[in-house]
GROMACS .gro file of C-alpha atoms in nm:
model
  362
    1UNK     CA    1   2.356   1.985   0.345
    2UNK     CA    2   2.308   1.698   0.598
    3UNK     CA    3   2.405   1.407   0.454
    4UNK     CA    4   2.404   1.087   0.652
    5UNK     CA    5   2.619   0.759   0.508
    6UNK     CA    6   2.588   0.515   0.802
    7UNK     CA    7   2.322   0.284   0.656
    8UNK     CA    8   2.454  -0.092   0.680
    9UNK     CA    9   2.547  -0.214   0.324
   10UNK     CA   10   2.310  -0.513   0.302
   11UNK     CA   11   2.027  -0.206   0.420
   12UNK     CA   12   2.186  -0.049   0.103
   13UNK     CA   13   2.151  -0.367  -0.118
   14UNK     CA   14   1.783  -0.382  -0.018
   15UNK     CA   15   1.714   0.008  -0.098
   16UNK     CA   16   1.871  -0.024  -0.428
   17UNK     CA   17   1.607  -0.345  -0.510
   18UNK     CA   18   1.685  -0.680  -0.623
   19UNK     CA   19   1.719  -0.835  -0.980
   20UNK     CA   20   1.746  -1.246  -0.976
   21UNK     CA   21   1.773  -1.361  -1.354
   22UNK     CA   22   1.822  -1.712  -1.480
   23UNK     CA   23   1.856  -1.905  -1.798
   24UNK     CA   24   1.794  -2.232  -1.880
   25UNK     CA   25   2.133  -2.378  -1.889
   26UNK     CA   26   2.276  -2.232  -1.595
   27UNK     CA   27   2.126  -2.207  -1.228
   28UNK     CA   28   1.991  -1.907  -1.083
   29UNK     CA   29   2.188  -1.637  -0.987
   30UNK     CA   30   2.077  -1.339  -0.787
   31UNK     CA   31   2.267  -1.008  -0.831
   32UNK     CA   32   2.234  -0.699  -0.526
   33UNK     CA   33   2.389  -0.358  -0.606
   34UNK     CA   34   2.427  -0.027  -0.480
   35UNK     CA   35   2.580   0.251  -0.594
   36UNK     CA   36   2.655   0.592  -0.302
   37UNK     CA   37   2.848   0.891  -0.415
   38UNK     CA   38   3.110   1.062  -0.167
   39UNK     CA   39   3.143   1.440  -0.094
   40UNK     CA   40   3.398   1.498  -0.400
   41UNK     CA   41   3.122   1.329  -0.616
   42UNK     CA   42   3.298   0.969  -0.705
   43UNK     CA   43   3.062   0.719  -0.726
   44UNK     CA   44   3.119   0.402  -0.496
   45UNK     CA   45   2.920   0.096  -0.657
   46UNK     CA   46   2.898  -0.239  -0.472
   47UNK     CA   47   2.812  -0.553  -0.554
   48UNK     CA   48   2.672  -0.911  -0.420
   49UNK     CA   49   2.616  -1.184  -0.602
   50UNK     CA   50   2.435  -1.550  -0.493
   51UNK     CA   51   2.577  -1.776  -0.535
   52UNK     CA   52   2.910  -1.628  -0.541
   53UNK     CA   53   3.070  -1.602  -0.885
   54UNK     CA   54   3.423  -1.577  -0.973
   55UNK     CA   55   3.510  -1.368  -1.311
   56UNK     CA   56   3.494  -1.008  -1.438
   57UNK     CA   57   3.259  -0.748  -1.393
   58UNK     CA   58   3.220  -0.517  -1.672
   59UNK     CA   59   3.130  -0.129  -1.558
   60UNK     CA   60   2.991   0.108  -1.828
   61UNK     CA   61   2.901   0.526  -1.803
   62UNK     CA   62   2.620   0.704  -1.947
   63UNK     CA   63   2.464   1.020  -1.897
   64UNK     CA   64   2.150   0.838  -2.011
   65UNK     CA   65   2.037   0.524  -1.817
   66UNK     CA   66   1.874   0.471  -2.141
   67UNK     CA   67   2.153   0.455  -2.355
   68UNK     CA   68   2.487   0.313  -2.326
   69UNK     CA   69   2.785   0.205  -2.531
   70UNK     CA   70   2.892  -0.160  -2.487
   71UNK     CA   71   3.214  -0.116  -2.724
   72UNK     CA   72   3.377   0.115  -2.427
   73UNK     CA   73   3.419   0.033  -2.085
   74UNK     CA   74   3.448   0.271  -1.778
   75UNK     CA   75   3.644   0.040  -1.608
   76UNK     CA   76   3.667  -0.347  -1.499
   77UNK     CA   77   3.693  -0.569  -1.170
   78UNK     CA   78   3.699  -0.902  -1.027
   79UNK     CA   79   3.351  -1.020  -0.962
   80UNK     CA   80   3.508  -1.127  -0.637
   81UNK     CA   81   3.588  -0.778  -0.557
   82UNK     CA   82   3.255  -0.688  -0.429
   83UNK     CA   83   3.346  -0.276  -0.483
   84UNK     CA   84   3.460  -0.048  -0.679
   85UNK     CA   85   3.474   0.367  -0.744
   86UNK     CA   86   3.459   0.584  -1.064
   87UNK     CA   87   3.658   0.827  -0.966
   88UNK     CA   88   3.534   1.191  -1.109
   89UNK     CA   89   3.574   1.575  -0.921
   90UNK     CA   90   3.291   1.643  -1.078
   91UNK     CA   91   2.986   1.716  -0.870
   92UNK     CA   92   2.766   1.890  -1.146
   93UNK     CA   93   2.674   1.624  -1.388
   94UNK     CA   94   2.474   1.285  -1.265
   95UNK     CA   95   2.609   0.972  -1.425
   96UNK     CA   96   2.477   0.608  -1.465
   97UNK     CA   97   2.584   0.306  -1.471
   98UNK     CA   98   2.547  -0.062  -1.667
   99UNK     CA   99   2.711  -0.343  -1.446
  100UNK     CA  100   2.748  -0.698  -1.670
  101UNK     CA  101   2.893  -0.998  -1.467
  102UNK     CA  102   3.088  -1.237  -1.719
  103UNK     CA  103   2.921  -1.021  -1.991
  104UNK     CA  104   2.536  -1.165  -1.812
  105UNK     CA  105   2.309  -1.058  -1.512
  106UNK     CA  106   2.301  -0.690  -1.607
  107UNK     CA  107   2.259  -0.440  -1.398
  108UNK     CA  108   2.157  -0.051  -1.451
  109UNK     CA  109   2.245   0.204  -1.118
  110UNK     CA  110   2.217   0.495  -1.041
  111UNK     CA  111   2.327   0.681  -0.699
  112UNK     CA  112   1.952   0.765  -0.522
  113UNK     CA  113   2.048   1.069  -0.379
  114UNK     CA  114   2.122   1.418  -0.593
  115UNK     CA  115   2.353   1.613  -0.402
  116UNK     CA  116   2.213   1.981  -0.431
  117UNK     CA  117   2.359   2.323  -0.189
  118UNK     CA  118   2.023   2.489  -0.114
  119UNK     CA  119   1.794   2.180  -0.166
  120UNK     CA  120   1.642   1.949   0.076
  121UNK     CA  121   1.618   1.591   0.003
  122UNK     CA  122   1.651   1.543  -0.398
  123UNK     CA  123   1.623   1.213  -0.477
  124UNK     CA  124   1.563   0.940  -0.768
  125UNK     CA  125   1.297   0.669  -0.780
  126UNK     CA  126   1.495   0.467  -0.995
  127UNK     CA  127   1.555   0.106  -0.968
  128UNK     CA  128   1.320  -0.022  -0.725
  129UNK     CA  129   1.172  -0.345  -0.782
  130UNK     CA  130   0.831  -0.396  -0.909
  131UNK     CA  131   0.677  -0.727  -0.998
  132UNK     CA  132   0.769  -1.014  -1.272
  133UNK     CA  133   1.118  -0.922  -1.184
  134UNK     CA  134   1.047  -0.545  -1.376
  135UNK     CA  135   1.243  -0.228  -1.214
  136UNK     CA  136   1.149   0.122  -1.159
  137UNK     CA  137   1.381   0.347  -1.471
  138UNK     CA  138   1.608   0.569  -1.330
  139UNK     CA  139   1.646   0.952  -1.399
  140UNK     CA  140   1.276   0.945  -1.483
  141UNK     CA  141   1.084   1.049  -1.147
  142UNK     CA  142   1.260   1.256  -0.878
  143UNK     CA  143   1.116   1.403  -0.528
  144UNK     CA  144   1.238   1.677  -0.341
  145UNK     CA  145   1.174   1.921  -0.075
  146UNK     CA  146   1.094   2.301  -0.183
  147UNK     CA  147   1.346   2.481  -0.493
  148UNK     CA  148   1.347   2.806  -0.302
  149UNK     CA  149   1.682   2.978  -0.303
  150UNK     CA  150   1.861   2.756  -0.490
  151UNK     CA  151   2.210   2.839  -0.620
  152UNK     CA  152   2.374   2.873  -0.963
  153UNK     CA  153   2.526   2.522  -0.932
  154UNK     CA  154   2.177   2.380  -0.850
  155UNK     CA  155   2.034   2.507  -1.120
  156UNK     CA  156   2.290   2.357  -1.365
  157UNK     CA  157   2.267   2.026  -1.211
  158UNK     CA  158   1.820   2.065  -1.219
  159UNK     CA  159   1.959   2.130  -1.596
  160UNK     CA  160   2.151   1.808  -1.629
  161UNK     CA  161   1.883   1.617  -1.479
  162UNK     CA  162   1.658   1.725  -1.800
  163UNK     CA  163   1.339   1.784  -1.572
  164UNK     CA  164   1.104   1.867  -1.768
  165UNK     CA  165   0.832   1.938  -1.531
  166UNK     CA  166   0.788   2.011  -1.154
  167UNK     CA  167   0.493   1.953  -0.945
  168UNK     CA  168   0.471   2.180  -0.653
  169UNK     CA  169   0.243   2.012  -0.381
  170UNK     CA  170   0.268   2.339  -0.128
  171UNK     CA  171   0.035   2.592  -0.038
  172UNK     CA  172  -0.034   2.906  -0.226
  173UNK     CA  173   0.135   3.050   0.139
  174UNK     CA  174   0.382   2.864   0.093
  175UNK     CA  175   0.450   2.892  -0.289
  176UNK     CA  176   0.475   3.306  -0.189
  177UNK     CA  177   0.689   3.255   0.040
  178UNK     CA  178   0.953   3.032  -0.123
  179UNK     CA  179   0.883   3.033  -0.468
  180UNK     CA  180   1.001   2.842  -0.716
  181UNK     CA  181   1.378   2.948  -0.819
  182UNK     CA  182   1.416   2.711  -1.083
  183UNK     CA  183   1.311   2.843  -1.440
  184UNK     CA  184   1.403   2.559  -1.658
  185UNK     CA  185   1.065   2.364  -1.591
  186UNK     CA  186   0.706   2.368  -1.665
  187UNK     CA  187   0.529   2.420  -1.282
  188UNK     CA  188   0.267   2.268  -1.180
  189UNK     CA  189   0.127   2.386  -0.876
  190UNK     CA  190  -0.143   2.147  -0.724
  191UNK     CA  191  -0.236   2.268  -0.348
  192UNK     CA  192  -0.233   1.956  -0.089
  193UNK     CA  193  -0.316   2.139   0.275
  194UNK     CA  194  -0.042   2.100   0.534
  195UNK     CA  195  -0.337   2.067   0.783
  196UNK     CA  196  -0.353   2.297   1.069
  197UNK     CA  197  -0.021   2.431   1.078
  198UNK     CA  198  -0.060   2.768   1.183
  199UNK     CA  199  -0.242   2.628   1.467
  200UNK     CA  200   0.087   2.409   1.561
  201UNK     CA  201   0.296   2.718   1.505
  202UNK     CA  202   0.157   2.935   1.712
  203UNK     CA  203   0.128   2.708   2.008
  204UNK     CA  204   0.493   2.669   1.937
  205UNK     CA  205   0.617   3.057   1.937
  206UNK     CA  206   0.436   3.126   2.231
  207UNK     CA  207   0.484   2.780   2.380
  208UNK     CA  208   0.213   2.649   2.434
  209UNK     CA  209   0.270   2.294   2.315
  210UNK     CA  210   0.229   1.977   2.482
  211UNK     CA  211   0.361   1.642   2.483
  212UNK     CA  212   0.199   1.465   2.195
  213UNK     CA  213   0.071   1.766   2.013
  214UNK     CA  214   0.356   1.700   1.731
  215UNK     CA  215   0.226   1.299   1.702
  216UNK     CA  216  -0.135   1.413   1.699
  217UNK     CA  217  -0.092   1.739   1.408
  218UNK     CA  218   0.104   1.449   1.191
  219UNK     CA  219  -0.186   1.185   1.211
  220UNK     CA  220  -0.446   1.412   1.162
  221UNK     CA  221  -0.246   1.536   0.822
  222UNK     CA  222  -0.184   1.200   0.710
  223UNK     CA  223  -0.591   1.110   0.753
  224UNK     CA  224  -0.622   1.439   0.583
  225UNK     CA  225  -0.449   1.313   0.250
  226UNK     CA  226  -0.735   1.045   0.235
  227UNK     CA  227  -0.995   1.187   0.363
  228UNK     CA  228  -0.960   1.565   0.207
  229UNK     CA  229  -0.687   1.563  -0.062
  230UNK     CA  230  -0.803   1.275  -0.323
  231UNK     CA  231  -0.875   1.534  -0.606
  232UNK     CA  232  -0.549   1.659  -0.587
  233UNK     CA  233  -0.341   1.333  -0.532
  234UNK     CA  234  -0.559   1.251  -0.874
  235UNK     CA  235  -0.483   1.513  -1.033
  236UNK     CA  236  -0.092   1.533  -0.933
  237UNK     CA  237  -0.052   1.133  -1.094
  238UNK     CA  238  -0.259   1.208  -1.438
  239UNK     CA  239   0.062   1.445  -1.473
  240UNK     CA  240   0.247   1.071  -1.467
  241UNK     CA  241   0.096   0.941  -1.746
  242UNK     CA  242   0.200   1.167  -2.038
  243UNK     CA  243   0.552   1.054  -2.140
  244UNK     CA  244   0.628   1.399  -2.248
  245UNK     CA  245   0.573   1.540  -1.928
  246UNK     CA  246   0.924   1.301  -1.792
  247UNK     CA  247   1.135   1.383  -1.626
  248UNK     CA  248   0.902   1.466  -1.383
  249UNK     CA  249   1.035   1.644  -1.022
  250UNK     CA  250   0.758   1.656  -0.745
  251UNK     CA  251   0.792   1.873  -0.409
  252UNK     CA  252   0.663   1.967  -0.081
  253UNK     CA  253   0.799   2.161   0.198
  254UNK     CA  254   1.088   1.901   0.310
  255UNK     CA  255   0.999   1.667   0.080
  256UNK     CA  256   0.871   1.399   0.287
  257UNK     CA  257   0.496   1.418   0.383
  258UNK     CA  258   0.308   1.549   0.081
  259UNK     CA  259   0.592   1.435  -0.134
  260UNK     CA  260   0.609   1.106   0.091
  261UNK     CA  261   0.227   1.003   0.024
  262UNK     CA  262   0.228   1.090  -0.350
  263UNK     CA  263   0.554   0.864  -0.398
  264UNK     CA  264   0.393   0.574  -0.224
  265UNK     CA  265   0.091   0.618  -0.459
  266UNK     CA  266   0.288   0.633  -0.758
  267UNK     CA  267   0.526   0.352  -0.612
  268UNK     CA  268   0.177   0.144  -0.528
  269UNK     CA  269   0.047   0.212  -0.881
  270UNK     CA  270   0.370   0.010  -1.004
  271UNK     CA  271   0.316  -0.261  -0.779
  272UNK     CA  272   0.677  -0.189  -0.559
  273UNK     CA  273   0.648  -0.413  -0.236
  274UNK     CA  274   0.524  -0.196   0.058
  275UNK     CA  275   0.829  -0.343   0.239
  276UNK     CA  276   1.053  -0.121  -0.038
  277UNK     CA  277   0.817   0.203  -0.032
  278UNK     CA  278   0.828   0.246   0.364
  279UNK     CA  279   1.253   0.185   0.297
  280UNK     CA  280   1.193   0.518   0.054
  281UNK     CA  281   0.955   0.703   0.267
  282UNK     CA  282   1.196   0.652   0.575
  283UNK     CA  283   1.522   0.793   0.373
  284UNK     CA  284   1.406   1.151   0.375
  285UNK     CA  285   1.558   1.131   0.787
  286UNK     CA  286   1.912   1.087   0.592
  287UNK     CA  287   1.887   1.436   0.392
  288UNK     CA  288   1.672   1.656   0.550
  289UNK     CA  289   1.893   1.913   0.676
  290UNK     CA  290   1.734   1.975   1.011
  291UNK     CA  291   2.002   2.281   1.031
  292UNK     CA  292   1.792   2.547   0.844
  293UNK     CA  293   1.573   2.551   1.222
  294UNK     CA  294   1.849   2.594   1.458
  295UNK     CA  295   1.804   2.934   1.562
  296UNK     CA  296   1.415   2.860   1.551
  297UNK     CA  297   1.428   2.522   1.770
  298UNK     CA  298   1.671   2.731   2.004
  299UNK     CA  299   1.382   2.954   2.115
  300UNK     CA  300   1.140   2.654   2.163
  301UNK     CA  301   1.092   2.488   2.531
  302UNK     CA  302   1.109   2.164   2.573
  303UNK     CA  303   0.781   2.045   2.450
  304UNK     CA  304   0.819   2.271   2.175
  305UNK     CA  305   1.126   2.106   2.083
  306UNK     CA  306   1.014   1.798   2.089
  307UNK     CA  307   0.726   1.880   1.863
  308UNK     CA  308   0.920   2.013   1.611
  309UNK     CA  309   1.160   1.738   1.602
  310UNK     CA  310   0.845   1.478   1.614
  311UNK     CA  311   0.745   1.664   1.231
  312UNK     CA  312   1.026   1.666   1.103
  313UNK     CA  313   1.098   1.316   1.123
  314UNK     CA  314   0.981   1.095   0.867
  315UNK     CA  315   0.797   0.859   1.076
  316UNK     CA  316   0.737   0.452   0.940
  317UNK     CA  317   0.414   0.495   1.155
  318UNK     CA  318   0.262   0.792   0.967
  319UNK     CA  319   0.276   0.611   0.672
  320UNK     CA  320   0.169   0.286   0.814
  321UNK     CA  321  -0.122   0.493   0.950
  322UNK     CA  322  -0.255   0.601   0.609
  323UNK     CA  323  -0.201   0.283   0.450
  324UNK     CA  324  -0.395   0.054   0.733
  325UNK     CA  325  -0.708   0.368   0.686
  326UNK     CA  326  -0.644   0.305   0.314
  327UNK     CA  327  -0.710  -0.090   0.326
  328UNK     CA  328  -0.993  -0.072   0.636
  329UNK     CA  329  -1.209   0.182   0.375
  330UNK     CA  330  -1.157   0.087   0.061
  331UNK     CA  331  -1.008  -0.282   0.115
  332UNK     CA  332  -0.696  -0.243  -0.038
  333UNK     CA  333  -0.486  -0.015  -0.186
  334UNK     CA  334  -0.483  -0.107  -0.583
  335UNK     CA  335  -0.889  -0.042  -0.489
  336UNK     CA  336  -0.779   0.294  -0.322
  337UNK     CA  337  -0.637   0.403  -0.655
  338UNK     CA  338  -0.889   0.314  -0.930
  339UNK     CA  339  -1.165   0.407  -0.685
  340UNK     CA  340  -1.011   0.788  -0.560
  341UNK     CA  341  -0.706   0.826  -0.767
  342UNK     CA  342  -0.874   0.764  -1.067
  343UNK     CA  343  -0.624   0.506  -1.150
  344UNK     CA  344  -0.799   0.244  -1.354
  345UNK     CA  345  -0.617  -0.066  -1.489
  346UNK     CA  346  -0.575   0.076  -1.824
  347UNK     CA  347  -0.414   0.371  -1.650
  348UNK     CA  348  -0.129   0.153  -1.489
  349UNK     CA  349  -0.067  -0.010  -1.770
  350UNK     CA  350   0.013   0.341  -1.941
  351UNK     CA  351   0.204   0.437  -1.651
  352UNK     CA  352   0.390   0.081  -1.633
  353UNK     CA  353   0.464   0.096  -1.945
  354UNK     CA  354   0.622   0.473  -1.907
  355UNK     CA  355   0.828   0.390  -1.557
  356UNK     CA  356   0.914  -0.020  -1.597
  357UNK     CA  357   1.198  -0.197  -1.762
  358UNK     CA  358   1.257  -0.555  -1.766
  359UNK     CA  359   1.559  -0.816  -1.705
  360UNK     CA  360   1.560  -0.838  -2.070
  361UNK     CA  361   1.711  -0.499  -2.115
  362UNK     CA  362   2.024  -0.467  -2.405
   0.00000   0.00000   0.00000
């Protein structure tokens, strides 16, 4: 797998969302934090805090970010430090992590990324701000791209992830040709077109393709997701709002398009700044592994090259795109959702109430 770590830390700080808590007898104090895992699998967690505190951070483990026990800690550091790594060869099992900063300001992380051998682009949707200083909960929602071919370790670590239930946005095509390998999961297959695509293909085997064509396909499918693909989109978030159904893994292809839209719907539908959901759109370029089309990209000419590298690229733009159609037809997007999405106010609250913690967590 491609895996990209070159992302500036304050970048890192702002992906990982922002908790500022205060209490009436001290000032405010804003804590940042990140946490990236290494190719052995230790987990590297870093810290910020403003204004900058001296004193102890506390660090607690849990396989559960719902659950962990305050009368054992994983380890300790000076706030000062700004860094420090839990140290583990294990790169089966997904831990968690409870941060307390002179036993205040907690602080629950989780690395984003899942680190898979035959899957594209597995991530969590954990611990991204919403508003009223609330925060997406980790290990509930993950996105992916397809589950084709995965290995024995991969399915072990799908295991220890608890997912209960997958929601497979690809074609039937595409479902027959990669299906599903995992077993431990309730599928839900819900059909979102991948727009003209075999008329992009062939123009690409027999080369054909033109300067702009890849640009063009992308903005038609993104206009596509609004203008064709509402049921579906619908009917892919009512799976979000039965608590049973969590953990919850949705899919496309790579993992970014289809996948892309329906996490910036859900994201929306929690009220996470747009600023935060283009950050996660934008992170499938770090772990796509753009490898598996070598030997196809090699045959390609130029233009065809360029093409191909245009849709695999997950492109702020596209995204912008659909939003900006979004707002100019239906005025905004919370209007978008109750309107097409059939996500009403009652609806959000379910779903808030499902995917939100608060700063008052124990």
């Amino acid at each position: 797998m491609l895996i990209v770590k070159t992302m500036s830390e304050k970048f890192l700080f702002l992906l990982s969302g922002i908790i500022a808590l205060t209490s009436c007898s001290s000032p405010s104090v804003e804590v940042r934090s990140v946490c990236l895992r290494d190719a052995i699998g230790n987990y590297i967690i870093k810290w910020e805090t403003d204004p900058p505190m001296e004193g102890l951070m506390k660090l607690y483990v849990s396989d559960n970010p719902d659950q962990f026990m305050k009368s054992r800690t994983a380890g300790q550091a000076n706030i000062a430090d700004n860094i420090m790594t839990y140290i583990t060869n294990d790169n089966v099992t997904r831990k968690y992590f409870l941060l307390t900063f002179n036993e205040k300001y907690p602080q629950i992380l989780g690395s984003r990324y899942v680190p898979m051998d035959e899957v594209d682009n597995l991530r969590d949707l954990g611990g991204y701000p919403s508003s009223g200083e609330y925060m997406t909960r980790w290990g509930k929602v993950y996105r992916s791209g397809d589950l084709y071919g995965m290995t024995v370790l991969d399915s072990i670590r799908m295991s220890n992830l608890g997912i209960r239930t997958i929601i497979d946005l690809r074609t039937e095509e595409e479902v027959f040709q990669a299906p599903v390998s995992y077993t431990g999961a309730n599928v839900i297959h819900i059909p979102v077109s991948n727009g003209n695509y075999q008329d992009i293909h062939n123009k690409l085997i027999n080369k054909r393709a033109r300067k702009g064509d890849g640009m063009l396909f992308m903005q038609d499918l993104y206009l596509q997701y609004i203008t064709e693909n509402n049921t579906q989109f619908a009917k892919a978030l009512e799976v979000f709002l039965d608590k049973d159904n969590y953990p919850i893994l949705f899919n496309c292809t790579y993992g970014k398009d289809r996948a892309g839209f329906l996490a910036a719907m859900l994201l929306s539908a929690l009220d996470v700044p747009e600023e935060t959901i283009y950050r996660d759109y934008t992170l499938s370029n770090q772990y796509i592994n753009i490898r598996r089309i070598d030997e196809f990209a090699r045959t390609l000419d130029t233009y065809g090259q360029e093409t191909i590298t245009v849709m695999l690229a997950a492109n702020e733009g596209l995204l912008d795109l659909a939003f900006r159609k979004i707002k100019k037809e239906y005025g905004s997007v919370d209007k978008y959702l109750s309107s097409e999405l059939n996500l009403n106010e009652k609806k959000r609250a379910q779903l808030k109430d499902i995917m939100l913690y608060g700063k008052g967590f124990k």
